[in-house]
XYZ file of N, CA, C and O in Angstrom:
740
model
N 0.849 -1.180 0.000
C 0.000 0.000 0.000
C 0.891 1.238 0.000
O 1.838 1.315 0.736
N 0.499 2.175 -0.815
C 1.290 3.394 -0.875
C 0.548 4.557 -0.232
O -0.551 4.407 0.308
N 1.161 5.714 -0.310
C 0.624 6.902 0.353
C -0.721 7.341 -0.212
O -1.476 8.040 0.462
N -1.065 6.921 -1.431
C -2.324 7.362 -2.038
C -3.525 6.956 -1.194
O -4.488 7.718 -1.081
N -3.488 5.788 -0.588
C -4.603 5.344 0.257
C -4.725 6.257 1.470
O -5.823 6.674 1.838
N -3.608 6.593 2.091
C -3.626 7.481 3.252
C -4.147 8.855 2.870
O -5.007 9.413 3.555
N -3.621 9.398 1.775
C -3.991 10.751 1.351
C -5.476 10.837 1.049
O -6.173 11.724 1.551
N -5.988 9.936 0.236
C -7.406 9.961 -0.137
C -8.289 9.840 1.089
O -9.247 10.591 1.258
N -7.979 8.905 1.965
C -8.806 8.689 3.150
C -8.799 9.878 4.100
O -9.846 10.260 4.625
N -7.657 10.478 4.319
C -7.596 11.629 5.223
C -8.265 12.865 4.622
O -8.931 13.618 5.339
N -8.135 13.048 3.307
C -8.820 14.164 2.653
C -10.331 13.991 2.771
O -11.057 14.927 3.117
N -10.808 12.785 2.489
C -12.250 12.526 2.554
C -12.756 12.689 3.988
O -13.780 13.326 4.214
N -12.050 12.139 4.965
C -12.484 12.262 6.360
C -12.565 13.728 6.773
O -13.580 14.161 7.336
N -11.538 14.492 6.487
C -11.538 15.906 6.864
C -12.670 16.655 6.167
O -13.408 17.413 6.804
N -12.840 16.420 4.879
C -13.881 17.132 4.122
C -15.270 16.795 4.643
O -16.123 17.687 4.795
N -15.508 15.533 4.925
C -16.830 15.108 5.384
C -17.130 15.672 6.767
O -18.221 16.208 6.998
N -16.197 15.567 7.682
C -16.458 16.045 9.037
C -16.627 17.563 9.067
O -17.521 18.074 9.753
N -15.824 18.285 8.313
C -15.943 19.744 8.287
C -17.273 20.167 7.671
O -17.930 21.085 8.140
N -17.688 19.480 6.617
C -18.909 19.920 5.923
C -20.197 19.384 6.551
O -21.263 19.932 6.274
N -20.135 18.351 7.392
C -21.367 17.725 7.875
C -21.657 17.881 9.352
O -22.824 17.875 9.742
N -20.651 17.969 10.201
C -20.924 17.981 11.633
C -21.644 19.257 12.048
O -21.358 20.341 11.554
N -22.602 19.084 12.936
C -23.409 20.213 13.388
C -24.521 20.499 12.398
O -24.896 19.650 11.593
N -25.071 21.696 12.494
C -26.153 22.093 11.580
C -25.533 22.813 10.389
O -24.777 23.761 10.560
N -25.866 22.358 9.184
C -25.298 22.924 7.960
C -26.381 23.106 6.906
O -27.274 22.268 6.765
N -26.283 24.169 6.141
C -27.183 24.378 5.010
C -26.872 23.345 3.932
O -25.714 22.991 3.730
N -27.903 22.883 3.256
C -27.718 21.946 2.149
C -27.935 22.739 0.863
O -29.059 22.937 0.420
N -26.851 23.208 0.304
C -26.904 23.989 -0.930
C -26.215 23.253 -2.068
O -25.672 22.158 -1.885
N -26.216 23.885 -3.224
C -25.625 23.260 -4.411
C -24.145 22.964 -4.240
O -23.677 21.888 -4.608
N -23.391 23.892 -3.680
C -21.950 23.653 -3.525
C -21.665 22.527 -2.533
O -20.723 21.773 -2.727
N -22.475 22.417 -1.511
C -22.274 21.326 -0.553
C -22.475 19.980 -1.226
O -21.806 19.009 -0.898
N -23.408 19.920 -2.164
C -23.667 18.673 -2.873
C -22.680 18.456 -4.027
O -22.366 17.313 -4.357
N -22.190 19.517 -4.615
C -21.251 19.391 -5.731
C -19.817 19.124 -5.279
O -19.057 18.457 -5.983
N -19.439 19.628 -4.113
C -18.065 19.492 -3.627
C -17.571 18.043 -3.623
O -16.470 17.775 -4.113
N -18.338 17.065 -3.108
C -17.857 15.684 -3.140
C -17.719 15.132 -4.567
O -16.820 14.335 -4.837
N -18.599 15.568 -5.456
C -18.486 15.119 -6.844
C -17.217 15.674 -7.477
O -16.523 14.965 -8.217
N -16.912 16.917 -7.174
C -15.685 17.531 -7.687
C -14.464 16.819 -7.097
O -13.500 16.511 -7.809
N -14.511 16.543 -5.797
C -13.401 15.836 -5.148
C -13.180 14.467 -5.777
O -12.038 14.080 -6.057
N -14.260 13.741 -6.036
C -14.131 12.421 -6.664
C -13.552 12.544 -8.073
O -12.681 11.761 -8.471
N -14.015 13.533 -8.820
C -13.524 13.732 -10.186
C -12.039 14.076 -10.204
O -11.318 13.708 -11.137
N -11.562 14.754 -9.160
C -10.146 15.101 -9.080
C -9.326 13.927 -8.549
O -8.258 13.607 -9.086
N -9.806 13.267 -7.493
C -9.026 12.222 -6.840
C -8.901 10.937 -7.665
O -7.832 10.329 -7.693
N -9.966 10.519 -8.296
C -9.934 9.232 -9.006
C -8.852 9.205 -10.084
O -8.029 8.284 -10.104
N -8.789 10.179 -10.980
C -7.735 10.106 -12.003
C -6.315 10.196 -11.443
O -5.385 9.646 -12.011
N -6.165 10.896 -10.314
C -4.830 11.038 -9.731
C -4.368 9.741 -9.074
O -3.214 9.337 -9.224
N -5.274 9.073 -8.355
C -4.848 7.963 -7.517
C -5.181 6.573 -8.037
O -4.584 5.603 -7.576
N -6.110 6.431 -8.935
C -6.421 5.091 -9.456
C -5.278 4.664 -10.357
O -4.907 5.371 -11.287
N -4.732 3.476 -10.095
C -3.528 3.014 -10.781
C -3.829 2.206 -12.039
O -2.956 1.500 -12.525
N -5.007 2.277 -12.546
C -5.377 1.460 -13.696
C -6.289 0.352 -13.215
O -5.834 -0.736 -12.875
N -7.552 0.649 -13.163
C -8.522 -0.302 -12.618
C -8.482 -1.624 -13.385
O -8.248 -1.653 -14.586
N -8.695 -2.706 -12.661
C -8.736 -4.039 -13.268
C -9.957 -4.132 -14.184
O -11.007 -3.553 -13.895
N -9.813 -4.831 -15.275
C -10.925 -4.968 -16.215
C -11.461 -6.395 -16.277
O -12.440 -6.659 -16.983
N -10.852 -7.304 -15.531
C -11.348 -8.678 -15.503
C -10.783 -9.405 -14.289
O -9.918 -8.888 -13.591
N -11.303 -10.590 -14.060
C -10.776 -11.468 -13.029
C -11.083 -11.039 -11.605
O -11.989 -10.251 -11.340
N -10.267 -11.579 -10.701
C -10.479 -11.328 -9.273
C -10.202 -9.884 -8.879
O -10.797 -9.376 -7.927
N -9.311 -9.216 -9.595
C -9.053 -7.808 -9.310
C -10.290 -6.963 -9.543
O -10.641 -6.110 -8.726
N -10.986 -7.220 -10.653
C -12.226 -6.503 -10.939
C -13.285 -6.821 -9.883
O -13.978 -5.924 -9.403
N -13.380 -8.098 -9.507
C -14.356 -8.492 -8.480
C -14.066 -7.776 -7.161
O -14.991 -7.324 -6.479
N -12.788 -7.662 -6.799
C -12.428 -6.978 -5.564
C -12.766 -5.492 -5.649
O -13.277 -4.909 -4.682
N -12.521 -4.877 -6.784
C -12.853 -3.457 -6.948
C -14.363 -3.230 -6.878
O -14.819 -2.265 -6.265
N -15.135 -4.119 -7.478
C -16.604 -4.018 -7.399
C -17.057 -4.206 -5.952
O -17.926 -3.473 -5.466
N -16.447 -5.164 -5.252
C -16.804 -5.387 -3.842
C -16.461 -4.158 -3.000
O -17.233 -3.770 -2.107
N -15.337 -3.520 -3.281
C -14.962 -2.296 -2.562
C -15.980 -1.190 -2.792
O -16.401 -0.505 -1.853
N -16.398 -1.024 -4.050
C -17.397 -0.004 -4.367
C -18.732 -0.325 -3.698
O -19.396 0.567 -3.152
N -19.129 -1.596 -3.719
C -20.402 -1.993 -3.099
C -20.363 -1.771 -1.583
O -21.327 -1.274 -0.991
N -19.250 -2.115 -0.959
C -19.111 -1.882 0.481
C -19.169 -0.383 0.778
O -19.793 0.050 1.756
N -18.550 0.416 -0.074
C -18.594 1.863 0.098
C -20.005 2.413 -0.007
O -20.407 3.287 0.763
N -20.762 1.892 -0.962
C -22.156 2.326 -1.098
C -22.950 1.989 0.163
O -23.701 2.821 0.670
N -22.773 0.773 0.665
C -23.502 0.364 1.881
C -23.107 1.228 3.081
O -23.970 1.664 3.856
N -21.826 1.504 3.234
C -21.377 2.336 4.350
C -21.839 3.785 4.191
O -22.154 4.457 5.176
N -21.913 4.262 2.950
C -22.435 5.608 2.705
C -23.901 5.718 3.070
O -24.351 6.731 3.621
N -24.663 4.659 2.777
C -26.081 4.629 3.151
C -26.203 4.641 4.682
O -27.040 5.364 5.238
N -25.366 3.857 5.349
C -25.379 3.843 6.818
C -25.070 5.239 7.372
O -25.782 5.737 8.252
N -24.036 5.865 6.859
C -23.675 7.206 7.340
C -24.797 8.202 7.072
O -25.148 9.003 7.939
N -25.379 8.151 5.887
C -26.451 9.091 5.519
C -27.687 8.899 6.393
O -28.417 9.859 6.651
N -27.903 7.676 6.850
C -29.052 7.425 7.725
C -28.914 8.171 9.048
O -29.912 8.400 9.736
N -27.704 8.578 9.389
C -27.464 9.278 10.651
C -27.510 10.796 10.504
O -27.241 11.521 11.465
N -27.835 11.271 9.307
C -27.973 12.712 9.076
C -29.458 13.056 9.091
O -30.233 12.460 8.348
N -29.836 14.003 9.936
C -31.216 14.502 9.937
C -31.276 15.718 9.025
O -30.364 16.558 9.040
N -32.333 15.808 8.237
C -32.511 16.942 7.337
C -33.883 17.539 7.595
O -34.866 16.815 7.731
N -33.947 18.858 7.672
C -35.215 19.551 7.861
C -35.203 20.797 6.990
O -34.153 21.243 6.523
N -36.368 21.353 6.801
C -36.494 22.590 6.046
C -36.543 23.742 7.035
O -37.362 23.760 7.936
N -35.654 24.692 6.876
C -35.626 25.874 7.724
C -36.361 26.986 6.984
O -35.868 27.516 5.991
N -37.557 27.323 7.471
C -38.397 28.312 6.796
C -37.750 29.691 6.788
O -37.863 30.420 5.803
N -37.052 30.045 7.859
C -36.394 31.353 7.897
C -35.292 31.456 6.848
O -35.161 32.469 6.184
N -34.497 30.398 6.720
C -33.409 30.400 5.741
C -33.930 30.117 4.336
O -33.261 30.414 3.351
N -35.100 29.499 4.250
C -35.668 29.170 2.960
C -34.960 28.035 2.260
O -34.951 27.958 1.030
N -34.368 27.116 3.039
C -33.680 25.982 2.438
C -33.546 24.834 3.437
O -33.785 25.002 4.628
N -33.144 23.709 2.910
C -32.932 22.537 3.749
C -31.646 22.717 4.554
O -30.671 23.305 4.078
N -31.683 22.210 5.773
C -30.490 22.176 6.615
C -30.352 20.763 7.168
O -31.337 20.053 7.365
N -29.117 20.371 7.398
C -28.867 19.037 7.931
C -28.217 19.154 9.296
O -27.633 20.186 9.640
N -28.313 18.061 10.033
C -27.634 17.981 11.313
C -27.032 16.591 11.442
O -27.730 15.589 11.307
N -25.734 16.567 11.682
C -25.032 15.301 11.926
C -24.239 15.460 13.213
O -23.613 16.493 13.436
N -24.299 14.425 14.046
C -23.640 14.495 15.336
C -22.587 13.419 15.518
O -22.025 12.894 14.558
N -22.362 13.082 16.766
C -21.310 12.141 17.131
C -21.466 10.762 16.477
O -20.470 10.220 15.977
N -22.657 10.154 16.438
C -22.758 8.836 15.788
C -22.297 8.876 14.325
O -21.615 7.959 13.852
N -22.662 9.932 13.626
C -22.240 10.100 12.231
C -20.710 10.188 12.146
O -20.076 9.509 11.339
N -20.131 11.019 12.997
C -18.673 11.168 12.996
C -17.989 9.848 13.330
O -16.969 9.498 12.716
N -18.544 9.096 14.276
C -17.940 7.826 14.666
C -17.953 6.810 13.526
O -16.997 6.039 13.377
N -19.018 6.800 12.732
C -19.051 5.896 11.567
C -17.903 6.230 10.631
O -17.157 5.353 10.199
N -17.757 7.503 10.308
C -16.685 7.904 9.385
C -15.302 7.629 9.960
O -14.418 7.121 9.261
N -15.099 7.951 11.227
C -13.791 7.721 11.845
C -13.481 6.225 11.898
O -12.347 5.805 11.607
N -14.470 5.397 12.234
C -14.246 3.947 12.296
C -13.914 3.380 10.918
O -12.986 2.571 10.774
N -14.654 3.802 9.902
C -14.409 3.276 8.555
C -13.041 3.724 8.040
O -12.262 2.914 7.526
N -12.750 5.000 8.182
C -11.450 5.497 7.717
C -10.324 4.881 8.542
O -9.288 4.479 8.002
N -10.528 4.772 9.848
C -9.524 4.130 10.700
C -9.270 2.684 10.290
O -8.111 2.235 10.251
N -10.325 1.948 9.963
C -10.165 0.560 9.523
C -9.397 0.490 8.203
O -8.516 -0.364 8.027
N -9.718 1.390 7.278
C -8.996 1.398 5.996
C -7.529 1.742 6.204
O -6.641 1.135 5.590
N -7.265 2.713 7.063
C -5.875 3.091 7.308
C -5.126 1.996 8.048
O -3.951 1.742 7.758
N -5.787 1.317 8.988
C -5.128 0.196 9.664
C -4.815 -0.915 8.663
O -3.748 -1.521 8.719
N -5.739 -1.169 7.754
C -5.478 -2.184 6.738
C -4.256 -1.799 5.908
O -3.387 -2.631 5.634
N -4.173 -0.539 5.508
C -3.022 -0.078 4.721
C -1.725 -0.233 5.526
O -0.708 -0.697 4.997
N -1.766 0.130 6.793
C -0.601 -0.024 7.659
C -0.276 -1.514 7.865
O 0.863 -1.934 7.726
N -1.301 -2.288 8.193
C -1.094 -3.706 8.450
C -0.555 -4.457 7.250
O 0.216 -5.416 7.392
N -0.949 -4.032 6.058
C -0.461 -4.679 4.848
C 1.055 -4.561 4.732
O 1.719 -5.444 4.177
N 1.608 -3.500 5.278
C 3.055 -3.297 5.216
C 3.792 -3.779 6.458
O 4.950 -4.157 6.373
N 3.136 -3.766 7.618
C 3.858 -3.990 8.864
C 3.341 -5.125 9.737
O 4.038 -5.519 10.669
N 2.145 -5.639 9.498
C 1.581 -6.631 10.411
C 1.314 -7.960 9.700
O 1.800 -9.005 10.129
N 0.538 -7.924 8.643
C 0.123 -9.163 7.980
C 0.499 -9.183 6.499
O -0.173 -9.796 5.685
N 1.597 -8.548 6.181
C 2.032 -8.445 4.784
C 2.283 -9.786 4.122
O 1.894 -9.996 2.962
N 2.893 -10.714 4.840
C 3.212 -12.018 4.244
C 1.937 -12.797 3.902
O 1.805 -13.333 2.788
N 1.004 -12.846 4.824
C -0.228 -13.590 4.547
C -1.072 -12.884 3.487
O -1.709 -13.539 2.655
N -1.078 -11.564 3.495
C -1.795 -10.821 2.462
C -1.155 -11.064 1.098
O -1.859 -11.300 0.109
N 0.168 -11.049 1.050
C 0.874 -11.328 -0.205
C 0.570 -12.721 -0.733
O 0.376 -12.903 -1.938
N 0.526 -13.681 0.173
C 0.196 -15.051 -0.234
C -1.226 -15.115 -0.791
O -1.470 -15.737 -1.830
N -2.172 -14.485 -0.105
C -3.560 -14.455 -0.584
C -3.664 -13.784 -1.945
O -4.358 -14.258 -2.838
N -2.947 -12.678 -2.112
C -2.999 -11.959 -3.383
C -2.417 -12.808 -4.514
O -2.962 -12.825 -5.627
N -1.337 -13.505 -4.239
C -0.738 -14.366 -5.263
C -1.670 -15.525 -5.603
O -1.853 -15.869 -6.781
N -2.268 -16.111 -4.599
C -3.177 -17.242 -4.810
C -4.406 -16.834 -5.612
O -4.856 -17.574 -6.485
N -4.940 -15.655 -5.334
C -6.156 -15.191 -6.006
C -5.877 -14.320 -7.225
O -6.803 -13.841 -7.871
N -4.596 -14.116 -7.519
C -4.163 -13.326 -8.672
C -4.715 -11.899 -8.634
O -5.252 -11.396 -9.620
N -4.566 -11.283 -7.488
C -4.972 -9.886 -7.309
C -3.701 -9.044 -7.192
O -2.820 -9.350 -6.394
N -3.630 -7.993 -7.977
C -2.464 -7.124 -7.955
C -2.562 -6.105 -6.825
O -3.653 -5.839 -6.304
N -1.418 -5.530 -6.478
C -1.406 -4.462 -5.484
C -2.248 -3.293 -5.980
O -2.972 -2.662 -5.210
N -2.177 -3.010 -7.269
C -2.973 -1.930 -7.848
C -4.461 -2.163 -7.663
O -5.204 -1.235 -7.308
N -4.927 -3.391 -7.904
C -6.355 -3.692 -7.742
C -6.769 -3.574 -6.282
O -7.865 -3.076 -5.976
N -5.917 -4.000 -5.369
C -6.235 -3.898 -3.945
C -6.296 -2.426 -3.521
O -7.244 -2.002 -2.843
N -5.314 -1.651 -3.942
C -5.303 -0.217 -3.632
C -6.525 0.471 -4.232
O -7.208 1.252 -3.562
N -6.798 0.169 -5.495
C -7.953 0.779 -6.160
C -9.255 0.414 -5.467
O -10.158 1.240 -5.356
N -9.375 -0.820 -4.972
C -10.620 -1.211 -4.303
C -10.842 -0.393 -3.035
O -11.980 -0.030 -2.722
N -9.776 -0.072 -2.322
C -9.913 0.769 -1.121
C -10.283 2.205 -1.493
O -11.070 2.856 -0.791
N -9.742 2.687 -2.603
C -10.098 4.033 -3.060
C -11.544 4.049 -3.540
O -12.299 4.971 -3.234
N -11.968 3.012 -4.269
C -13.364 2.924 -4.709
C -14.302 2.886 -3.509
O -15.374 3.483 -3.525
N -13.914 2.166 -2.453
C -14.726 2.117 -1.240
C -14.899 3.527 -0.671
O -16.012 3.942 -0.346
N -13.808 4.275 -0.579
C -13.858 5.626 -0.007
C -14.724 6.554 -0.857
O -15.577 7.278 -0.333
N -14.520 6.515 -2.164
C -15.263 7.408 -3.061
C -16.745 7.024 -3.083
O -17.623 7.894 -3.041
N -17.043 5.723 -3.139
C -18.441 5.280 -3.175
C -19.166 5.656 -1.890
O -20.339 6.049 -1.922
N -18.488 5.562 -0.753
C -19.115 5.948 0.515
C -19.455 7.433 0.490
O -20.558 7.834 0.885
N -18.534 8.237 0.014
C -18.752 9.681 -0.074
C -19.906 10.012 -1.022
O -20.781 10.816 -0.706
N -19.937 9.363 -2.177
C -20.979 9.660 -3.162
C -22.353 9.165 -2.705
O -23.363 9.837 -2.939
N -22.407 8.018 -2.034
C -23.687 7.514 -1.525
C -24.241 8.460 -0.467
O -25.434 8.803 -0.489
N -23.405 8.904 0.429
C -23.832 9.852 1.465
C -24.333 11.143 0.826
O -25.354 11.694 1.215
N -23.650 11.602 -0.198
C -24.040 12.837 -0.866
C -25.360 12.676 -1.609
O -26.227 13.548 -1.551
N -25.520 11.553 -2.303
C -26.761 11.303 -3.032
C -27.965 11.241 -2.110
O -29.015 11.835 -2.396
N -27.816 10.564 -0.987
C -28.928 10.458 -0.041
C -29.209 11.807 0.620
O -30.372 12.171 0.825
N -28.166 12.556 0.915
C -28.364 13.904 1.459
C -29.144 14.765 0.471
O -30.070 15.477 0.857
N -28.821 14.668 -0.808
C -29.538 15.433 -1.839
C -31.005 15.025 -1.903
O -31.898 15.874 -2.009
N -31.266 13.719 -1.833
C -32.648 13.224 -1.879
C -33.429 13.702 -0.655
O -34.572 14.159 -0.774
N -32.824 13.616 0.525
C -33.497 14.075 1.747
C -33.789 15.573 1.674
O -34.879 16.016 2.042
N -32.812 16.357 1.222
C -33.001 17.803 1.131
C -34.107 18.142 0.143
O -34.955 19.001 0.410
N -34.120 17.452 -0.973
C -35.162 17.683 -1.974
C -36.542 17.321 -1.417
O -37.519 18.046 -1.631
N -36.619 16.217 -0.683
C -37.897 15.764 -0.125
C -38.454 16.763 0.887
O -39.643 17.106 0.835
N -37.599 17.238 1.813
C -38.123 18.181 2.813
C -38.464 19.525 2.178
O -39.424 20.176 2.598
N -37.729 19.915 1.176
C -38.024 21.175 0.489
C -39.349 21.072 -0.250
O -40.185 21.980 -0.177
N -39.560 19.964 -0.941
C -40.839 19.763 -1.645
C -42.009 19.725 -0.679
O -43.047 20.348 -0.925
N -41.850 18.982 0.423
C -42.932 18.905 1.416
C -43.228 20.268 2.028
O -44.383 20.620 2.249
N -42.182 21.026 2.287
C -42.380 22.357 2.869
C -43.113 23.265 1.895
O -44.019 24.002 2.296
N -42.748 23.187 0.648
C -43.416 24.036 -0.346
C -44.859 23.597 -0.557
O -45.740 24.428 -0.734
N -45.105 22.304 -0.527
C -46.477 21.803 -0.666
C -47.317 22.212 0.541
O -48.506 22.454 0.423
N -46.690 22.278 1.697
C -47.411 22.662 2.914
C -47.571 24.173 3.014
O -48.169 24.665 3.954
N -47.000 24.891 2.066
C -47.150 26.335 2.065
C -46.184 27.051 2.976
O -46.409 28.193 3.362
N -45.112 26.380 3.332
C -44.118 27.013 4.184
C -43.121 27.708 3.261
O -42.390 27.077 2.529
N -43.095 29.030 3.332
C -42.161 29.819 2.533
C -41.358 30.696 3.475
O -41.837 31.097 4.521
N -40.159 31.004 3.090
C -39.304 31.840 3.931
C -39.931 33.215 4.148
O -39.744 33.825 5.192
N -40.683 33.714 3.180
C -41.278 35.043 3.298
C -42.498 35.055 4.223
O -42.813 36.070 4.810
N -43.208 33.917 4.331
C -44.496 33.891 4.996
C -44.465 33.163 6.331
O -45.168 33.546 7.257
N -43.660 32.101 6.427
C -43.739 31.182 7.562
C -43.204 31.782 8.857
O -42.354 32.656 8.842
N -43.733 31.247 9.944
C -43.251 31.620 11.250
C -41.885 30.995 11.518
O -41.513 30.012 10.906
N -41.159 31.561 12.444
C -39.786 31.128 12.710
C -39.689 29.678 13.157
O -38.697 29.024 12.887
N -40.691 29.141 13.814
C -40.585 27.799 14.367
C -41.045 26.673 13.468
O -40.949 25.523 13.847
N -41.582 26.964 12.277
C -42.126 25.897 11.436
C -41.048 25.174 10.670
O -40.244 25.780 9.989
N -41.038 23.871 10.796
C -40.047 23.053 10.075
C -40.710 21.803 9.547
O -41.731 21.343 10.056
N -40.108 21.236 8.528
C -40.477 19.939 7.981
C -39.233 19.104 8.010
O -38.174 19.557 7.591
N -39.303 17.875 8.517
C -38.109 17.052 8.700
C -38.154 15.768 7.885
O -39.215 15.277 7.536
N -36.959 15.236 7.619
C -36.765 13.902 7.025
C -35.650 13.227 7.779
O -34.641 13.834 8.081
N -35.826 11.974 8.083
C -34.772 11.234 8.791
C -34.181 10.197 7.909
O -34.566 9.685 7.029
């Protein structure tokens, strides 16, 4: 494992925690930022994705695991419509942060362990299953990116849902009282 796994994971962890913890407005840039990050990071760090065999299967499994973990993380974000601000706002707390820290910590431990703890057995497994270091590294990057994109997609859907419900209920920033909100969990 090389530094690319560490760099991608730490960038994603920092970006997610800074943009999500506490109460935050859900605007276009908040939803576009992770897409931009993925578009920049993938070409820089992907070493040539596998196109067949066990390497491809591992990369698909990494992406699928990332999607599932992103759904789990997104389930811990509450979204409501703030009538005063006239837009959706989200709130993520300690459980959300712990999911991200645990997942990133596990990925980083795996990267460390591959070099310092269980490298011989991992090397044997990779040789037996014909998986390259590039495919293994790429699968961890796909996991990180897929988790980020799944969380972002669900956040967008939740924000859209509460905004639509608020507008259907006649809650407008110009008219509504300060305490009226519509929520999605």
